XYZ file of C-alpha atoms in Angstrom:
595
model
C -13.789 96.774 88.579
C -11.015 97.812 90.978
C -8.427 98.270 88.272
C -8.031 100.259 85.084
C -6.380 99.396 81.783
C -4.118 102.044 80.291
C -3.700 101.730 76.523
C -0.890 103.753 74.959
C -0.036 104.054 71.278
C 2.719 105.488 69.101
C 2.893 105.853 65.336
C 3.623 108.397 62.610
C 0.454 107.826 60.599
C -2.314 106.928 63.058
C -2.657 103.170 62.487
C -1.527 102.424 66.043
C -4.218 104.791 67.316
C -6.851 102.807 65.385
C -5.727 99.557 67.031
C -5.476 101.144 70.483
C -9.014 102.502 70.212
C -10.190 99.084 69.041
C -8.789 97.570 72.273
C -10.272 100.426 74.284
C -13.718 99.817 72.777
C -13.577 96.112 73.575
C -12.677 96.978 77.182
C -15.663 99.305 77.367
C -17.972 96.595 76.061
C -16.707 94.291 78.783
C -17.522 96.898 81.422
C -13.868 97.493 82.281
C -12.366 100.883 83.101
C -9.810 101.951 80.524
C -8.079 105.018 79.154
C -6.336 105.447 75.801
C -3.676 107.996 74.980
C -0.801 108.752 72.649
C 2.511 108.070 74.357
C 3.551 111.707 74.108
C 0.337 112.760 75.871
C 0.799 110.289 78.721
C 1.628 111.773 82.139
C 4.728 109.907 83.318
C 3.854 110.819 86.910
C 1.137 108.142 86.709
C 3.557 105.367 85.768
C 4.198 104.163 89.319
C 0.489 103.730 90.018
C -0.335 101.671 86.901
C -1.297 98.011 87.204
C -2.263 96.964 83.699
C -0.878 98.519 80.506
C -1.149 97.783 76.789
C 1.255 99.332 74.281
C 0.539 99.570 70.553
C 3.714 100.648 68.784
C 4.532 101.154 65.119
C 8.092 101.073 63.834
C 9.506 103.671 61.475
C 12.386 103.386 59.066
C 15.400 101.501 60.367
C 13.787 100.325 63.594
C 13.351 103.802 65.035
C 10.587 104.650 67.501
C 7.915 107.031 66.174
C 8.291 110.701 67.081
C 5.427 110.522 69.572
C 7.259 107.771 71.481
C 10.712 109.319 71.730
C 10.172 111.266 74.965
C 8.716 108.180 76.678
C 11.560 106.035 75.329
C 14.211 108.446 76.627
C 12.564 108.237 80.043
C 12.650 104.419 80.002
C 16.345 104.412 79.073
C 17.425 106.408 82.127
C 20.168 104.520 83.943
C 18.848 105.776 87.275
C 15.625 103.763 86.941
C 15.613 100.816 89.392
C 15.221 97.272 87.951
C 12.181 96.777 90.210
C 10.412 99.949 89.053
C 7.617 98.113 87.196
C 7.220 95.173 89.578
C 3.517 95.916 90.007
C 2.716 96.343 86.309
C 1.464 93.663 83.943
C 1.808 94.640 80.317
C 1.283 93.589 76.745
C 2.992 94.968 73.643
C 1.800 94.687 70.074
C 3.933 96.022 67.263
C 2.753 97.228 63.868
C 5.397 96.799 61.202
C 6.330 95.797 57.696
C 8.402 92.659 57.185
C 10.002 94.128 54.060
C 12.160 96.124 56.483
C 15.180 94.410 57.997
C 14.390 95.740 61.493
C 10.814 94.474 61.473
C 8.862 95.769 64.493
C 12.133 96.762 66.133
C 10.650 99.585 68.241
C 8.033 97.274 69.754
C 10.623 94.564 70.423
C 12.924 97.038 72.184
C 10.051 98.389 74.280
C 8.948 94.884 75.249
C 12.483 94.014 76.359
C 12.971 97.249 78.315
C 9.684 96.878 80.207
C 10.811 93.413 81.309
C 14.229 94.752 82.376
C 12.427 97.210 84.667
C 10.491 94.426 86.361
C 7.292 94.504 84.306
C 5.335 91.246 84.096
C 4.499 90.232 80.545
C 0.827 89.304 80.144
C 1.350 87.500 76.846
C 4.025 87.212 74.159
C 4.604 90.305 72.040
C 2.391 90.534 68.954
C 4.194 91.323 65.703
C 1.647 92.496 63.139
C 2.807 92.622 59.534
C 1.396 94.986 56.946
C 2.694 92.614 54.244
C 0.360 89.795 55.338
C -2.560 89.020 53.014
C -4.973 89.939 55.818
C -2.893 92.948 56.821
C -2.247 93.716 60.475
C -5.557 92.103 61.515
C -4.001 88.664 60.914
C -2.051 89.216 64.147
C -4.017 91.972 65.897
C -7.322 90.076 66.169
C -5.973 86.833 67.738
C -3.555 88.806 69.925
C -6.396 90.919 71.339
C -8.466 87.767 71.996
C -5.566 86.225 73.897
C -5.052 89.487 75.811
C -8.605 89.309 77.147
C -8.275 85.624 77.978
C -5.207 86.412 80.098
C -6.865 89.391 81.811
C -10.021 87.388 82.569
C -8.010 84.527 84.061
C -5.479 86.576 86.057
C -8.004 89.016 87.499
C -10.706 86.411 87.982
C -13.334 88.464 86.208
C -16.781 86.809 86.188
C -18.064 85.976 82.712
C -21.082 88.225 83.219
C -18.761 91.226 83.357
C -16.776 90.414 80.268
C -19.511 89.422 77.860
C -18.619 90.906 74.485
C -21.735 92.942 73.885
C -21.378 93.302 70.120
C -24.716 95.096 69.889
C -23.331 98.021 71.862
C -21.591 100.686 69.804
C -18.953 102.557 71.746
C -18.890 106.160 70.556
C -15.624 108.067 70.876
C -16.986 111.563 70.252
C -20.199 113.494 70.642
C -21.318 114.730 67.223
C -23.706 117.661 66.952
C -25.290 119.214 63.871
C -25.296 122.964 64.461
C -26.946 123.965 61.194
C -28.855 121.718 58.803
C -29.660 124.265 56.107
C -28.492 123.780 52.534
C -26.437 126.604 51.062
C -25.215 125.098 47.798
C -26.437 122.877 45.005
C -25.102 119.342 44.593
C -22.928 120.545 41.701
C -20.805 122.754 43.967
C -19.036 120.008 45.943
C -15.642 121.224 44.646
C -16.104 124.162 47.044
C -15.112 121.937 49.973
C -11.675 121.326 48.461
C -10.818 125.013 48.127
C -9.613 125.575 51.696
C -7.319 123.515 53.928
C -8.829 122.492 57.246
C -5.368 121.813 58.712
C -4.240 125.447 58.463
C -5.270 126.155 62.071
C -3.092 123.282 63.252
C -0.098 125.400 62.338
C -0.881 127.450 65.468
C 0.204 124.566 67.694
C 2.716 122.762 65.458
C 5.701 124.838 64.388
C 6.886 122.050 62.101
C 3.945 122.569 59.724
C 4.805 124.747 56.734
C 2.931 126.096 53.733
C 4.640 125.752 50.378
C 3.688 126.728 46.834
C 3.836 124.367 43.863
C 6.165 125.888 41.267
C 6.508 122.884 38.957
C 4.680 119.598 38.407
C 6.387 117.776 35.546
C 5.957 114.267 34.206
C 9.343 112.464 34.085
C 8.089 109.497 32.061
C 7.143 109.427 28.391
C 3.482 110.052 27.591
C 3.140 106.541 26.150
C 4.769 104.898 29.176
C 2.447 102.825 31.371
C 3.328 104.777 34.526
C 3.048 108.465 35.270
C 5.881 109.679 37.517
C 6.034 113.324 38.599
C 8.840 115.606 39.707
C 7.007 118.063 41.922
C 8.782 121.197 43.110
C 7.599 123.112 46.175
C 8.833 126.600 47.032
C 9.190 127.742 50.620
C 11.554 130.416 51.901
C 14.167 129.550 54.511
C 13.408 125.828 54.449
C 16.162 123.668 55.918
C 16.676 119.947 55.332
C 19.449 117.447 54.655
C 19.905 114.591 52.173
C 17.918 111.583 53.323
C 15.204 113.647 55.016
C 11.523 112.914 54.484
C 8.662 115.222 53.526
C 5.197 114.443 54.860
C 2.016 115.635 53.180
C -1.656 115.008 53.899
C -3.730 114.663 50.709
C -7.350 115.477 49.959
C -9.928 113.239 48.329
C -10.741 113.585 44.653
C -13.885 115.396 43.564
C -15.095 112.169 41.946
C -14.801 110.201 45.197
C -16.516 112.918 47.219
C -19.449 112.943 44.807
C -19.665 109.145 44.954
C -19.755 109.211 48.737
C -22.665 111.628 48.921
C -24.448 109.801 46.096
C -24.304 106.557 48.070
C -25.795 108.327 51.092
C -28.514 109.955 48.992
C -29.354 106.740 47.137
C -29.979 105.051 50.470
C -32.001 107.885 52.019
C -29.353 108.895 54.544
C -30.423 112.460 55.322
C -27.003 114.097 55.401
C -25.690 116.749 53.044
C -22.381 118.642 52.569
C -23.558 121.982 54.011
C -24.375 120.612 57.459
C -22.266 122.370 60.074
C -20.743 119.799 62.416
C -19.347 120.147 65.914
C -17.252 117.363 67.421
C -16.778 117.323 71.177
C -15.175 114.910 73.585
C -17.219 112.013 74.866
C -14.608 109.466 75.883
C -11.655 110.029 73.533
C -9.582 113.159 72.993
C -10.826 115.024 69.911
C -8.157 115.578 67.204
C -7.189 119.239 66.975
C -8.436 119.565 63.403
C -11.948 118.518 64.483
C -12.145 121.071 67.287
C -13.007 123.774 64.775
C -16.475 124.090 63.318
C -16.542 122.340 59.942
C -19.085 121.431 57.327
C -19.711 117.782 56.552
C -18.444 118.542 53.046
C -15.076 119.669 54.414
C -14.829 116.580 56.620
C -15.623 114.247 53.709
C -13.304 116.088 51.326
C -10.320 116.563 53.614
C -10.547 114.445 56.780
C -12.054 111.031 55.971
C -10.118 108.680 53.716
C -12.573 107.671 50.983
C -10.035 105.180 49.584
C -9.837 103.440 52.958
C -10.049 99.641 52.806
C -12.330 98.722 55.725
C -10.902 96.506 58.421
C -12.711 93.916 60.454
C -13.715 96.467 63.093
C -15.648 98.450 60.459
C -17.743 95.402 59.605
C -18.437 94.829 63.300
C -20.095 98.240 63.528
C -22.022 97.762 60.282
C -23.222 94.403 61.586
C -24.439 96.076 64.758
C -26.639 98.595 62.936
C -27.894 96.253 60.199
C -31.540 95.173 60.269
C -31.547 93.280 56.973
C -31.242 89.551 57.583
C -29.064 88.702 54.583
C -26.755 91.680 54.956
C -26.440 91.225 58.702
C -25.485 87.569 58.236
C -22.789 88.405 55.689
C -21.408 91.250 57.817
C -21.307 88.938 60.826
C -19.406 86.370 58.789
C -16.749 88.962 57.993
C -16.213 89.605 61.711
C -15.643 85.948 62.650
C -12.238 84.207 62.693
C -13.491 81.691 60.135
C -14.552 84.456 57.772
C -11.209 86.230 57.451
C -10.217 84.575 54.176
C -13.537 85.594 52.667
C -13.057 89.113 54.027
C -9.648 89.178 52.359
C -11.178 88.090 49.041
C -13.861 90.761 49.376
C -11.761 93.741 50.527
C -7.999 93.236 50.271
C -7.612 91.316 47.038
C -9.672 93.714 44.868
C -8.737 96.743 47.036
C -12.391 97.574 47.676
C -12.856 100.920 49.424
C -15.349 102.112 52.034
C -17.641 103.782 49.471
C -17.959 100.542 47.516
C -18.640 98.576 50.691
C -21.447 100.938 51.664
C -22.901 100.628 48.158
C -22.797 96.809 48.446
C -24.828 96.842 51.682
C -27.603 99.350 50.881
C -30.069 98.271 53.603
C -27.365 98.622 56.242
C -26.142 101.917 54.796
C -29.679 103.299 55.102
C -29.308 102.997 58.899
C -26.266 105.288 59.039
C -26.297 108.603 60.846
C -23.636 111.205 61.492
C -22.601 109.595 64.788
C -22.048 106.167 63.215
C -20.159 107.659 60.274
C -17.558 109.003 62.687
C -17.091 105.457 63.983
C -16.751 103.656 60.645
C -14.762 106.238 58.672
C -10.990 106.470 58.977
C -9.034 109.744 58.829
C -6.662 110.440 55.958
C -3.176 109.525 57.108
C -0.135 111.555 56.077
C 2.129 110.136 53.384
C 5.917 110.274 53.413
C 8.255 110.824 50.463
C 12.028 110.951 50.277
C 13.162 114.469 49.439
C 14.752 114.457 45.974
C 16.497 117.840 46.101
C 19.278 119.673 47.890
C 18.607 122.763 49.999
C 22.004 124.060 48.913
C 21.659 123.304 45.206
C 18.098 124.628 44.896
C 17.609 127.080 47.734
C 14.049 127.518 49.043
C 12.841 124.445 47.142
C 11.837 120.879 47.967
C 11.501 118.311 45.197
C 9.444 115.103 45.319
C 9.581 112.198 42.866
C 6.105 110.642 42.922
C 4.911 107.510 41.111
C 1.193 107.945 40.415
C -0.697 104.840 41.576
C -3.219 103.648 38.982
C -3.914 99.952 38.450
C -6.635 97.433 37.629
C -8.239 94.802 39.830
C -11.255 92.588 39.193
C -13.439 95.575 40.056
C -14.738 97.634 37.161
C -13.082 100.892 38.174
C -9.324 101.273 38.299
C -7.702 101.736 41.705
C -6.179 105.181 42.135
C -3.774 106.054 44.916
C -5.236 108.843 47.011
C -2.077 110.858 47.649
C -0.176 110.310 44.402
C -3.150 111.275 42.229
C -3.869 114.305 44.417
C -0.266 115.441 44.053
C -0.244 114.775 40.300
C -3.267 117.029 39.864
C -1.911 119.985 41.823
C -1.536 123.070 39.660
C 1.304 125.587 39.686
C 0.673 128.170 42.452
C -1.364 125.654 44.486
C -0.554 125.762 48.197
C 0.373 122.665 50.168
C 0.929 122.042 53.883
C 3.912 119.829 54.651
C 6.408 118.981 57.342
C 9.899 117.497 57.346
C 11.345 114.692 59.448
C 14.744 113.083 59.641
C 14.966 110.173 57.250
C 16.341 106.714 57.889
C 19.507 107.142 55.834
C 22.662 108.333 57.566
C 25.223 109.724 55.102
C 28.668 110.201 56.733
C 30.493 112.854 54.710
C 33.885 111.203 54.214
C 32.781 107.643 53.541
C 32.672 106.093 50.024
C 29.141 105.149 49.008
C 27.456 102.516 46.864
C 23.989 103.838 46.011
C 21.281 101.584 44.555
C 18.052 103.354 43.600
C 15.870 101.841 40.883
C 12.736 103.760 39.897
C 11.691 106.477 42.321
C 14.175 104.989 44.781
C 16.647 107.353 43.124
C 15.093 110.314 45.006
C 17.244 110.383 48.186
C 20.403 109.820 46.133
C 19.581 112.700 43.806
C 19.342 114.809 46.966
C 22.693 113.572 48.254
C 24.594 113.878 44.966
C 23.258 117.334 44.095
C 24.219 118.531 47.566
C 27.740 117.135 47.340
C 28.150 118.657 43.879
C 26.896 122.040 45.114
C 29.516 121.887 47.867
C 32.240 121.051 45.294
C 32.839 117.659 46.903
C 34.495 114.809 45.022
C 31.955 112.289 43.712
C 34.505 109.770 42.475
C 33.924 108.018 45.813
C 30.283 107.320 44.857
C 28.891 104.484 42.748
C 25.304 104.971 41.598
C 23.202 102.081 40.292
C 19.927 103.112 38.698
C 17.305 100.899 37.099
C 14.153 101.436 35.064
C 12.368 99.817 32.102
C 13.465 101.959 29.186
C 16.272 104.468 28.700
C 13.973 106.764 26.724
C 10.753 106.385 28.748
C 11.334 106.267 32.506
C 14.866 107.434 33.168
C 13.944 109.919 35.898
C 15.991 113.113 36.150
C 18.276 111.836 33.393
C 19.904 115.200 32.701
C 20.918 115.604 36.355
C 22.776 112.317 36.497
C 24.446 112.643 33.089
C 25.644 116.107 34.122
C 26.982 114.781 37.433
C 28.984 112.051 35.687
C 30.589 114.557 33.318
C 31.359 117.262 35.887
C 32.004 115.497 39.191
C 33.429 112.068 38.391
C 30.341 110.204 39.612
C 30.378 106.575 38.458
C 26.898 105.814 37.093
C 25.617 102.393 36.036
C 22.143 101.910 34.555
C 19.968 98.851 34.085
C 17.259 99.298 31.451
C 15.318 96.095 31.933
C 13.190 96.135 28.751
C 15.573 97.654 26.200
C 16.731 94.173 25.172
C 15.231 90.690 24.920
C 16.544 89.489 28.282
C 15.725 91.541 31.355
C 18.545 93.381 33.069
C 18.023 94.628 36.622
C 20.263 96.523 39.039
C 21.553 93.297 40.627
C 22.848 92.198 37.215
C 24.734 95.473 36.749
C 26.183 95.088 40.247
C 27.351 91.601 39.202
C 29.074 93.056 36.129
C 30.885 95.510 38.399
C 31.422 93.201 41.353
C 35.181 93.801 41.605
C 34.684 97.582 41.674
C 32.039 97.175 44.410
C 34.410 94.933 46.349
C 37.171 97.565 46.087
C 34.762 100.159 47.465
C 33.778 97.879 50.348
C 37.449 97.235 51.113
C 37.917 101.003 51.287
C 35.145 101.339 53.886
C 32.194 102.093 51.612
C 28.607 102.071 52.874
C 25.795 100.518 50.843
C 22.487 102.389 50.472
C 19.433 100.875 48.817
C 16.044 102.489 48.155
C 13.035 101.341 46.162
C 10.187 98.864 45.931
C 10.216 96.193 48.619
C 8.901 93.275 46.581
C 11.903 91.362 45.149
C 14.598 93.934 44.474
C 16.045 94.336 48.015
C 16.578 90.593 48.508
C 17.981 90.175 44.994
C 20.483 92.982 45.561
C 21.458 91.644 48.975
C 22.024 88.169 47.503
C 24.238 89.718 44.833
C 26.376 91.424 47.454
C 26.709 88.148 49.343
C 27.900 86.474 46.138
C 30.422 89.213 45.280
C 31.801 89.191 48.840
C 32.091 85.395 48.682
C 33.844 85.471 45.297
C 36.196 88.388 45.795
C 36.925 87.749 49.447
C 37.482 84.014 48.903
C 35.002 83.274 51.666
C 32.482 80.535 52.308
C 28.806 81.354 51.800
C 28.256 81.493 55.576
C 31.204 83.866 55.997
C 29.887 86.105 53.218
C 26.435 86.221 54.833
C 28.060 87.147 58.135
C 30.049 89.891 56.356
C 26.843 91.494 55.026
C 25.076 91.066 58.365
C 27.910 92.919 60.073
C 27.551 95.731 57.554
C 23.830 95.913 58.376
C 24.488 95.806 62.099
C 27.002 98.658 61.851
C 24.723 100.798 59.639
C 27.025 100.297 56.667
C 24.234 98.587 54.695
C 21.090 100.702 54.918
C 17.778 100.112 53.162
C 14.690 102.244 52.707
C 11.982 100.295 50.907
C 8.232 100.495 50.458
C 5.452 98.312 49.107
């Protein structure tokens, strides 16, 4: 072909890279030239010569572009760029977002608009993938990619023979070599591969990476409470952060999961073992820095691959390609087809079935695995973000995290355990942890009254803010704090801190203990009881900050504010809605929620 497709991605966690590589692989199967790159690795000098570009962009926080997009975005916003700069470029943009956020897929939408302003020709409407959808992002990604190829085929008049989707051809990103196949340890010594941290070398190229030491890991909920929540304290000298900032950590797999993984391989006669020394080199895709070092397969399984990963459609495509068992191949094929997506959802998403369980369910197919294929079907562990719950002024050289340990039941026999939260909960005092800090989504102007709503672990960023203000001897009478949990005596996180703040600083604290009485009381009900006080604060220029679970709480709280504005301001419902929307538009109503 006389043209090349450039596929660029941007995200904090790596999901956009997965989608970009999926598009890149489909281009390769069609015999088309293509390159894939992170936006921050892209050479802007090539921009003028591009003809066909695809952008896969995740959105962070309050509609902000990911860190690895910011340099590219600053370039696009230059006023000196001519409006005809991209006249020769056709492009497509797909966003990866979460509809629980007000500014859903905002970064992708802004990019799509800016490319058009600079003369770019849109290949197809922007795709807005939603992590909240039952089928996850694939509900939008898969049909969007199909339409992308239909447009490219039509516009560039590509003969069908050149774009046949050769599903039997596996596109390999890396070249995997086994340098040493000798066994050094018995099968009972798998814990050995958790003792180091394979990301330590990455600190040589990333100054933001820090090593901290766990100095406290305390349960904040009663032992008989259904949920385990931890206040984890990390010590690191000369660490600087502000209220609202985020700490990122990258967890390791549990010993139990690692053993299960190797047992599944062994049970199906896959001749791979933890002591194999692996070398990963570039074939067609840039090798991640962490994989450039020589590692054992045990280290890769323990620390690089996500064993809790819920396989996406693309995983089943590869398994279908290697399968030689008629029944398994048919079922795997069904999962890859548009008509089989509901069944795929019922098999993977609804019960939260992980990659190990999938491999165990398809033993004949699993028996055909080799080290090369494993690198194509396994997904790397993605970093997790937590709101910092401490103040660098109040507790110098410390970072605190408030972590709800994920542990729940599905129709599967074994309970589902969150990878990161359970890893953190099991860290011992004196354990070392690699972390990095990023600016959070909350903006806390110093002299502005604040209404803070943080049920559950959503209280974390407000604990950070209030402890900092108290440490600086600032007046907290201009802050209203609404906290909610189930029971006053079972899951009132950091209770002593907030009681002390109310008695020493004038903080106004209101709590909703939903199960301490027959009828349930949530934070929106306590806001209703104090609606006139909230209205007074809003009239005095207060900002509203909300953090917590994204399911129902954010909408319920927002509706309550609409009602109190309507009642106290003597406004119509439409006027009250417009009032709240203006607050959101002016960053006076900020939300940070998660599913």
